Coordinates of C-alpha atoms and ligand atoms in Angstrom, one line a residue:
M28 CA 17.7 27.6 13.8
G29 CA 20.5 26.9 12.3
G30 CA 21.9 24.3 10.1
F31 CA 25.4 22.3 9.6
F32 CA 26.9 20.4 7.0
G33 CA 30.1 18.4 7.3
V34 CA 32.1 16.5 4.6
V35 CA 35.0 13.4 5.1
S36 CA 36.9 13.3 1.6
K37 CA 40.8 11.3 0.3
E38 CA 40.8 14.3 -1.6
D39 CA 40.4 17.7 -0.7
C40 CA 37.1 19.0 0.6
V41 CA 37.5 22.4 1.4
N42 CA 35.4 23.8 -1.9
D43 CA 32.5 21.5 -1.1
L44 CA 32.3 22.2 3.2
F45 CA 32.0 25.7 1.6
Y46 CA 28.9 25.5 -1.2
G47 CA 27.8 23.2 1.7
T48 CA 27.5 24.9 4.1
D49 CA 26.3 27.8 2.4
Y50 CA 23.4 26.0 1.6
H51 CA 22.0 26.3 5.0
S52 CA 22.3 30.0 4.5
H53 CA 18.4 30.3 5.0
L54 CA 18.3 28.8 8.6
G55 CA 20.3 31.5 10.2
T56 CA 21.5 34.6 10.8
S57 CA 23.7 35.7 13.6
R58 CA 27.1 33.5 12.4
G59 CA 28.8 31.3 10.2
G60 CA 31.3 28.9 10.8
M61 CA 33.9 26.4 9.3
V62 CA 36.6 24.2 10.4
V63 CA 38.8 21.2 8.6
W64 CA 41.4 18.7 9.8
G65 CA 44.2 19.0 7.8
K66 CA 48.4 18.8 7.5
R67 CA 48.2 21.7 10.4
G68 CA 46.3 20.3 12.2
F69 CA 42.4 22.1 12.4
E70 CA 42.2 25.5 11.1
R71 CA 39.3 27.6 12.4
A72 CA 37.3 30.7 10.7
I73 CA 34.3 32.3 12.3
H74 CA 32.1 35.4 10.8
N75 CA 29.5 37.6 11.5
I76 CA 26.5 37.4 9.3
E77 CA 24.3 38.8 10.5
N78 CA 24.8 41.5 7.4
S79 CA 26.2 40.2 4.5
Q80 CA 26.2 36.5 3.4
F81 CA 28.0 33.5 4.1
R82 CA 29.9 33.3 1.1
S83 CA 31.2 37.1 0.8
K84 CA 32.7 36.9 4.5
F85 CA 34.4 33.2 3.5
E86 CA 36.1 33.6 0.0
D87 CA 39.3 34.2 1.4
D88 CA 39.2 31.2 4.2
L89 CA 38.6 29.3 0.8
R90 CA 41.9 30.6 -0.8
K91 CA 43.4 30.2 2.3
M92 CA 42.2 26.6 4.7
D93 CA 43.0 23.1 3.4
G94 CA 42.4 19.5 4.3
T95 CA 40.2 16.4 4.0
M96 CA 37.6 16.5 6.9
G97 CA 35.4 19.7 7.8
I98 CA 32.3 20.7 9.5
G99 CA 30.7 24.2 8.8
C100 CA 27.5 25.9 9.9
I101 CA 24.9 28.8 10.5
S102 CA 24.1 30.0 13.8
D103 CA 21.2 32.3 15.0
T104 CA 22.5 32.5 18.3
E105 CA 25.7 31.6 18.9
A106 CA 29.9 31.6 17.3
Q107 CA 30.9 27.7 16.1
P108 CA 32.0 25.8 15.9
L109 CA 34.1 25.7 18.9
I110 CA 37.4 23.2 19.6
I111 CA 37.7 21.4 22.7
R112 CA 40.9 19.5 24.4
S113 CA 40.0 17.6 26.9
H114 CA 40.3 13.8 27.8
L115 CA 38.5 12.8 25.4
G116 CA 41.3 14.6 23.0
H117 CA 41.0 17.2 19.9
Y118 CA 37.9 17.8 18.6
T119 CA 35.5 20.5 17.4
L120 CA 31.6 20.5 17.9
T121 CA 28.5 22.4 16.2
T122 CA 25.3 21.4 16.8
V123 CA 21.5 22.6 16.2
G124 CA 18.4 22.2 19.0
R125 CA 17.9 24.3 22.1
I126 CA 18.4 23.4 25.6
N127 CA 15.3 24.0 27.7
N128 CA 18.0 22.9 31.1
I129 CA 20.8 24.6 30.8
E130 CA 21.5 26.1 34.2
P131 CA 21.1 23.0 35.7
I132 CA 22.9 21.8 33.7
A133 CA 26.5 24.1 34.5
K134 CA 25.1 24.1 37.9
Q135 CA 25.7 20.2 37.9
A136 CA 29.4 21.0 36.1
Y137 CA 29.9 23.4 39.0
T138 CA 29.9 20.8 42.0
D139 CA 33.2 19.1 41.7
H140 CA 34.7 23.5 41.7
T141 CA 36.6 22.4 38.6
A142 CA 34.6 23.4 35.7
H143 CA 34.1 26.4 34.2
F144 CA 32.7 28.1 30.7
L145 CA 34.5 30.7 28.5
E146 CA 32.5 31.4 25.8
M147 CA 30.1 33.5 27.1
S148 CA 28.1 35.7 25.2
G149 CA 27.4 38.9 28.3
S150 CA 25.7 36.7 30.9
E151 CA 24.6 33.8 28.9
L152 CA 26.1 30.7 28.6
N153 CA 27.1 29.2 24.7
P154 CA 25.2 25.5 24.5
T155 CA 27.6 24.4 22.2
E156 CA 30.6 24.5 25.4
L157 CA 27.4 23.1 27.2
V158 CA 27.4 20.4 25.2
A159 CA 30.9 20.2 24.8
S160 CA 31.0 19.9 28.8
L161 CA 29.2 17.4 29.0
I162 CA 30.6 14.9 26.3
D163 CA 33.7 15.8 28.2
Q164 CA 31.8 13.8 31.1
G165 CA 31.8 10.6 29.3
S166 CA 34.6 8.0 28.5
S167 CA 34.9 7.9 25.4
V168 CA 33.1 10.4 22.5
I169 CA 30.5 8.0 21.6
D170 CA 29.4 7.1 25.3
G171 CA 29.9 11.7 25.6
I172 CA 27.1 12.2 23.0
R173 CA 25.1 9.8 24.4
R174 CA 25.5 10.8 28.2
A175 CA 23.7 14.0 26.4
Q176 CA 21.7 13.1 24.4
D177 CA 20.1 11.7 27.6
I178 CA 20.4 14.7 29.7
I179 CA 19.1 17.7 27.2
D180 CA 15.9 18.8 27.7
G181 CA 14.3 20.4 23.8
S182 CA 16.4 18.9 21.5
C183 CA 20.5 18.5 20.0
S184 CA 21.5 17.7 16.9
M185 CA 25.5 17.5 16.7
L186 CA 28.5 17.3 13.9
L187 CA 31.5 16.6 16.4
L188 CA 35.0 16.2 13.5
T189 CA 38.2 14.5 15.1
A190 CA 41.0 13.5 13.4
E191 CA 39.3 10.5 13.0
G192 CA 36.4 11.5 11.4
I193 CA 33.0 13.0 12.2
Y194 CA 30.1 11.5 14.8
A195 CA 27.0 12.7 13.2
A196 CA 24.0 12.4 15.8
R197 CA 20.1 13.1 15.4
D198 CA 18.9 14.4 18.3
R199 CA 16.7 12.1 19.9
F200 CA 12.7 13.0 18.9
G201 CA 14.5 13.9 15.6
R202 CA 13.3 17.0 15.6
T203 CA 15.3 18.1 12.6
P204 CA 16.8 15.7 9.8
V205 CA 20.8 14.4 9.3
I206 CA 21.1 13.0 6.0
L207 CA 23.7 11.2 4.8
G208 CA 24.7 11.6 1.7
E209 CA 28.3 9.9 -0.5
K210 CA 29.9 10.4 -3.9
D211 CA 33.4 9.0 -5.6
G212 CA 35.6 9.2 -2.8
A213 CA 33.5 11.3 -0.6
Y214 CA 30.6 11.8 2.2
C215 CA 28.6 13.7 4.1
V216 CA 26.1 15.2 6.4
T217 CA 23.4 17.9 6.1
M218 CA 20.0 19.2 7.4
E219 CA 19.2 20.4 4.1
S220 CA 19.6 17.6 1.5
C221 CA 18.6 21.2 -1.7
A222 CA 22.9 20.7 -0.7
L223 CA 23.7 17.6 -2.6
P224 CA 22.8 17.8 -5.8
N225 CA 25.0 21.1 -6.9
L226 CA 28.1 18.9 -5.7
D227 CA 27.1 15.9 -7.1
F228 CA 26.6 14.1 -4.0
R229 CA 23.5 12.2 -3.5
V230 CA 21.8 10.6 -0.7
H231 CA 23.0 8.3 1.1
S232 CA 20.3 7.4 4.4
E233 CA 18.2 9.5 6.7
L234 CA 19.9 9.4 10.4
G235 CA 16.3 8.2 12.6
P236 CA 15.8 9.4 15.9
G237 CA 18.8 9.8 18.3
E238 CA 21.1 7.7 15.7
I239 CA 24.6 8.7 16.2
V240 CA 27.5 7.4 13.2
L241 CA 31.0 7.9 12.7
I242 CA 32.0 9.1 8.8
T243 CA 35.4 8.3 8.1
P244 CA 36.8 8.5 4.2
D245 CA 36.3 4.8 4.1
G246 CA 32.1 4.7 4.9
I247 CA 30.0 5.2 7.8
Q248 CA 29.4 2.9 10.8
Q249 CA 26.3 3.1 12.6
L250 CA 27.4 3.3 16.7
S251 CA 23.8 3.9 18.2
P252 CA 21.3 2.9 16.5
P253 CA 17.8 4.9 15.9
G254 CA 15.3 5.1 18.7
T255 CA 11.6 4.3 18.0
T256 CA 10.0 7.5 19.0
L257 CA 10.3 10.0 16.0
R258 CA 8.8 13.9 16.7
I259 CA 10.4 16.0 13.8
C260 CA 9.7 19.6 13.0
A261 CA 6.4 20.1 10.5
F262 CA 7.6 23.6 10.0
L263 CA 10.4 22.4 8.6
W264 CA 7.8 21.3 5.5
V265 CA 5.5 24.5 6.0
Y266 CA 7.6 27.1 6.4
Y267 CA 11.7 26.7 7.1
G268 CA 13.0 24.1 5.0
Y269 CA 14.1 24.9 1.3
P270 CA 11.6 24.2 -1.4
A271 CA 14.2 21.7 -2.9
S272 CA 15.6 20.1 0.2
T273 CA 13.6 16.3 1.0
Y274 CA 13.1 15.1 5.3
E275 CA 11.7 11.3 5.5
G276 CA 11.6 11.3 2.0
I277 CA 8.9 14.0 1.7
N278 CA 10.0 17.3 -0.5
V279 CA 9.2 20.4 0.5
E280 CA 8.4 22.1 -2.1
V281 CA 5.7 18.8 -3.2
M282 CA 4.1 18.8 0.6
R283 CA 3.5 22.8 0.1
N284 CA 1.9 22.2 -2.5
R285 CA -0.3 19.6 -1.2
S286 CA -1.0 21.4 1.5
G287 CA -2.4 24.7 -1.1
A288 CA -4.0 22.1 -2.8
A289 CA -6.0 21.0 0.7
L290 CA -6.9 25.1 1.4
A291 CA -7.9 25.3 -2.1
R292 CA -10.6 22.1 -1.7
R293 CA -12.2 23.7 1.8
D294 CA -12.5 26.7 0.3
S295 CA -15.0 28.7 -2.3
V296 CA -14.4 32.0 -2.1
A297 CA -14.7 33.9 -5.3
V298 CA -11.1 36.0 -6.2
D299 CA -9.0 37.9 -9.5
L300 CA -5.9 35.9 -8.1
V301 CA -4.3 34.0 -5.7
A302 CA -0.4 35.5 -4.6
G303 CA 2.1 33.4 -2.1
V304 CA 4.1 35.9 0.4
P305 CA 7.7 35.2 -0.4
D306 CA 9.4 32.9 -0.2
S307 CA 7.3 30.3 1.6
G308 CA 4.3 31.4 0.6
I309 CA 4.3 30.8 -2.8
G310 CA 4.7 26.9 -2.9
H311 CA 1.5 26.6 -0.9
A312 CA 0.2 30.2 -2.9
I313 CA 1.1 27.2 -6.3
G314 CA -0.8 24.8 -4.8
Y315 CA -3.7 26.7 -4.0
A316 CA -4.2 28.3 -7.6
N317 CA -3.5 24.5 -9.6
Q318 CA -6.3 23.2 -7.2
A319 CA -8.8 26.2 -7.7
Q320 CA -8.0 27.0 -11.5
I321 CA -7.6 30.6 -10.5
P322 CA -4.2 32.2 -11.7
Y323 CA -1.6 32.0 -9.7
S324 CA 0.5 36.2 -9.5
R325 CA 2.6 37.8 -8.0
P326 CA 1.0 41.5 -7.2
F327 CA 4.4 42.0 -5.0
V328 CA 8.3 40.9 -6.1
K329 CA 10.8 40.4 -3.8
Y330 CA 14.3 42.1 -4.7
T331 CA 16.0 38.9 -4.6
P332 CA 19.6 40.5 -5.8
T333 CA 20.3 41.9 -1.6
W334 CA 17.3 40.6 0.3
P335 CA 17.5 37.0 -0.7
R336 CA 17.1 35.3 2.9
S337 CA 13.6 34.4 4.5
F338 CA 14.4 34.4 8.1
M339 CA 14.5 38.0 9.5
P340 CA 17.0 39.2 12.2
Q341 CA 16.4 39.5 15.4
D342 CA 15.6 43.3 16.3
Q343 CA 11.9 44.0 15.8
H344 CA 13.0 47.3 14.1
V345 CA 15.1 46.3 12.0
R346 CA 13.0 43.0 10.7
N347 CA 9.8 45.9 10.0
L348 CA 12.4 47.5 7.8
V349 CA 13.8 44.2 6.1
A350 CA 9.6 43.3 5.5
R351 CA 8.8 46.7 3.9
M352 CA 12.2 47.4 2.0
K353 CA 12.6 44.2 0.6
L354 CA 8.8 43.5 -1.0
I355 CA 7.8 45.8 -4.0
P356 CA 4.3 46.6 -5.2
V357 CA 3.3 45.1 -9.3
F358 CA 0.6 48.3 -9.4
E359 CA -1.4 46.5 -11.6
L360 CA -1.5 43.7 -10.2
I361 CA -3.0 45.5 -6.7
Q362 CA -5.3 47.8 -8.2
G363 CA -9.4 46.7 -8.2
K364 CA -8.4 43.5 -8.2
R365 CA -9.7 40.9 -5.2
L366 CA -6.4 38.6 -3.8
L367 CA -6.2 35.3 -2.0
L368 CA -2.6 35.5 -0.1
C369 CA -1.6 31.9 0.9
E370 CA 1.1 32.2 3.9
D371 CA 3.1 29.7 5.7
S372 CA 1.7 30.8 9.3
I373 CA 0.5 33.6 11.3
V374 CA 3.5 34.4 13.5
R375 CA 2.7 37.8 15.4
G376 CA 1.0 39.1 12.3
T377 CA 3.0 43.1 12.5
Q378 CA 4.7 43.0 9.3
L379 CA 2.0 41.0 7.5
R380 CA -0.9 43.8 9.3
E381 CA 1.9 46.4 7.0
T382 CA 1.4 44.1 4.0
I383 CA -2.0 44.2 3.9
D384 CA -2.5 47.9 4.3
R385 CA -0.2 48.7 1.4
L386 CA -2.2 46.3 -0.9
Y387 CA -5.4 48.0 0.2
D388 CA -3.7 51.1 -0.2
Y389 CA -2.4 50.9 -3.7
G390 CA -6.2 50.1 -4.6
A391 CA -7.1 46.5 -3.8
K392 CA -10.8 45.7 -3.3
E393 CA -10.3 42.8 -0.9
V394 CA -8.0 40.7 0.5
H395 CA -8.1 36.9 1.9
M396 CA -5.3 35.2 3.5
R397 CA -4.8 31.4 4.1
P398 CA -1.6 30.6 6.6
A399 CA -0.7 26.8 5.8
C400 CA -1.4 25.6 9.2
P401 CA -3.8 26.3 11.9
P402 CA -3.2 29.4 14.1
L403 CA -0.1 29.4 16.2
I404 CA -1.1 29.4 20.0
Y405 CA 2.3 27.0 21.8
G406 CA 5.8 28.8 21.4
C407 CA 8.3 26.0 20.2
R408 CA 9.9 24.2 23.2
F409 CA 12.3 22.2 21.6
L410 CA 14.2 24.5 18.4
N411 CA 15.9 27.9 18.7
F412 CA 13.0 28.9 16.1
S413 CA 13.3 32.3 16.5
R414 CA 15.5 33.6 20.9
S415 CA 12.5 37.1 21.1
R416 CA 9.7 35.3 20.9
S417 CA 7.1 35.1 23.7
D418 CA 4.4 33.1 23.9
F419 CA 1.9 36.1 24.5
D420 CA 3.7 37.7 21.4
L421 CA 2.0 35.2 19.4
A422 CA -1.4 36.4 17.1
G423 CA -3.2 33.8 18.2
R424 CA -2.9 34.8 21.8
Q425 CA -2.9 38.1 21.6
A426 CA -6.3 37.6 20.6
I427 CA -7.2 35.3 23.1
R428 CA -6.2 37.8 26.4
E429 CA -9.0 40.3 24.4
L430 CA -11.4 37.5 24.3
E431 CA -11.0 36.8 27.6
G432 CA -9.5 39.3 29.8
Q433 CA -6.7 37.2 31.0
E434 CA -3.6 34.7 30.4
D435 CA -4.2 32.2 32.4
V436 CA -7.1 30.1 30.3
N437 CA -7.2 26.6 28.8
L438 CA -5.6 26.8 25.3
A439 CA -7.0 23.5 24.2
E440 CA -10.7 25.0 24.2
Y441 CA -8.8 27.3 20.9
A442 CA -6.7 24.6 20.2
A443 CA -9.8 22.5 19.1
P444 CA -10.7 22.3 15.3
D445 CA -13.6 24.4 14.4
S446 CA -14.6 24.9 18.0
A447 CA -16.5 28.5 18.7
K448 CA -13.7 29.4 20.2
Q449 CA -11.3 29.2 18.0
Q450 CA -14.0 30.9 15.5
A451 CA -13.4 33.9 17.9
M452 CA -10.1 33.9 17.9
I453 CA -9.4 33.3 14.5
D454 CA -12.3 36.7 13.9
R455 CA -10.5 38.9 16.2
I456 CA -7.2 38.0 14.2
R457 CA -9.1 39.1 11.0
T458 CA -10.6 42.3 12.2
R459 CA -6.9 42.6 13.9
L460 CA -5.3 42.4 10.2
N461 CA -8.1 44.3 8.2
L462 CA -8.6 41.1 5.9
T463 CA -12.1 40.4 4.1
T464 CA -11.3 37.0 4.8
L465 CA -9.0 34.3 6.8
R466 CA -9.5 30.8 7.0
Y467 CA -6.5 28.7 8.4
Q468 CA -5.5 25.6 7.2
A469 CA -7.0 22.4 9.4
L470 CA -4.8 20.7 11.2
S471 CA -5.4 16.5 9.8
D472 CA -5.2 18.7 6.2
M473 CA -1.2 20.1 7.1
V474 CA -0.2 16.8 8.5
E475 CA -1.9 14.6 5.3
A476 CA -0.1 16.9 2.7
I477 CA 3.1 16.3 5.2
D478 CA 2.5 12.2 4.7
L479 CA 3.4 11.0 7.9
P480 CA 2.0 9.5 10.7
K481 CA 0.2 12.7 13.3
E482 CA 2.1 10.5 15.7
K483 CA 5.8 10.6 14.0
V484 CA 5.6 15.0 13.9
C485 CA 6.0 17.4 15.9
T486 CA 2.8 19.8 16.1
Y487 CA 3.0 21.1 19.3
C488 CA 2.7 24.7 18.2
W489 CA -0.6 24.3 17.3
D490 CA -2.3 21.6 19.8
G491 CA 0.3 21.3 22.1
V492 CA 1.0 17.4 21.2
G493 CA 5.0 17.7 21.1
Ligands
LIG511 S1 7.4 23.3 18.7 FE1 6.6 24.0 16.0 S2 8.5 25.2 16.1 FE2 9.2 23.2 17.6 S3 9.5 21.4 17.2 FE3 7.6 21.9 17.3 S4 6.6 21.9 15.3 FE4 8.9 22.4 15.1

């Protein structure tokens, strides 16, 4: 995934940039970057954050940098922001999204035999550099950004910093949020509104789908109006958004509480306690427990001093180790108990199976699972959610393959709520995970908990409607 933060101020902005970017750390685990514009021009720092937190890596830069405007990012893939010099002048760029048509765009760029790309990682093109090449084909920065928005298949939200200010652009269908903040003498732009209050910013507005603005120390100017089609990612609320953040006026934790309550309303299972799989399952579990009037407890706790992030490393081996080491059981709350666990979703189910097995090893009598969204059937096409994920890794797709004995099947039959095929798939997943019962959130309840009209929300992961 990834996230970004930018600030434009009449005074030095480095402190706000540092903490504002840090508040996006849950969105990526690969690289962090900050660029400021000051008396010395652009100053940039990029660090590997795979094994340590953003703040510890950038503390030294914080002391050295100074400037009144800056952009920062947390990236799950490439090193960013990039500093570019072209016929449009000197600028720095950071992007969040996914480009499905990288190869055709690159091929097109080579047609006059003058283009080349430098920021390669192995043989892979750097998507942010590719976006810069599209922008540079425009007659102005704004023309270039519009061009990039039109050409990219997937999604791309971006911050582009020049000596003039920050150009902020939300992706064409608003899959990811871009939020503007203000305080006396400064403006900021963020993907997570939770970055604002502790830096004394208040929400100014949210960009609409495809909207482009220029943020300068004197104000915010709209350069391109929002489009009419919004397809914001439902998973922001269900899984990866931070609980204190609000998008489209809807807070993440409040949505999760509503989602858990909806699960409980359709349930009648008798259990001793309700628990959330940390971190993103917790809000759903609290909603469930309150609605069902069953005690909320923590049968395992996360070792937060050293395992603070919820996103996982790309490497499956490391991921399994992290999943195991960060959760510590509380035996007294497990032995002889009937547990109901709320989880944001079941992706592959490999780690979950291990967690469930451990609960039985520690004496759990029953383990019931309530994921806060329907079974995942389609892999994301619009965000770099997890690069390694193949659609066939999904627990739902594995179950379908087992049931059908082949991969070429009509997935709509499995996505249809309460259909016999969906029930068979869920039962297969339940057996594989060794669960006493497994009941997924209904798509209609999930959308109702988000509280936006279905046509404004991307639900492609579950029903193939993007
Ligand atoms: S496909 Fe899934 S993860 Fe991707 S934008 Fe849509 S809802 Fe979000």
